[in-house]
Phi, psi and omega in degrees: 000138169259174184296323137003301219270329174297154208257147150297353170256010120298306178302330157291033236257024189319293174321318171288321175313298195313325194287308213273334125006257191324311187301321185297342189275148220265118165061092172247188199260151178027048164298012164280276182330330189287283189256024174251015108305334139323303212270340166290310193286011182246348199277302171313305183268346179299328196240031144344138127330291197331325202266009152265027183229015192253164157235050167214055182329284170341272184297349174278327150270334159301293217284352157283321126010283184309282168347285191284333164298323207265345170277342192266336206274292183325306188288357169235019156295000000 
């Protein structure tokens, strides 16, 4: 699959990494709010337009995965 092929507003998926952190973090501050922005932005992307048009969901989302970490890594770089 190419990288191409992802919508930017998946690949661009920074807010959830950032949310899911913060939840990850030894004791974090207001984790009701965390996560119930985890679960709108995992909402957002689970039921994306996009994964009805890919014919691998599955391998299509790891490799998205892959993708917005190594975007996100660049981008605090």
């Amino acid at each position: 699959m190419d990288v191409t092929d992802f919508p930017d507003d998946l690949v661009q998926q920074a807010a959830w990494n950032a949310t899911y952190q913060a939840l990850a973090a030894p004791r974090p501050r207001d984790t009701t709010a965390l996560r119930r922005r985890l679960l709108l932005l995992s909402v957002r992307l689970w039921w994306h337009p996009y994964w009805k048009t890919v014919p691998s969901v599955p391998a299509a989302r790891s490799e998205l995965r892959h993708l917005a970490r190594a975007h996100g890594a660049v981008r605090a770089a």
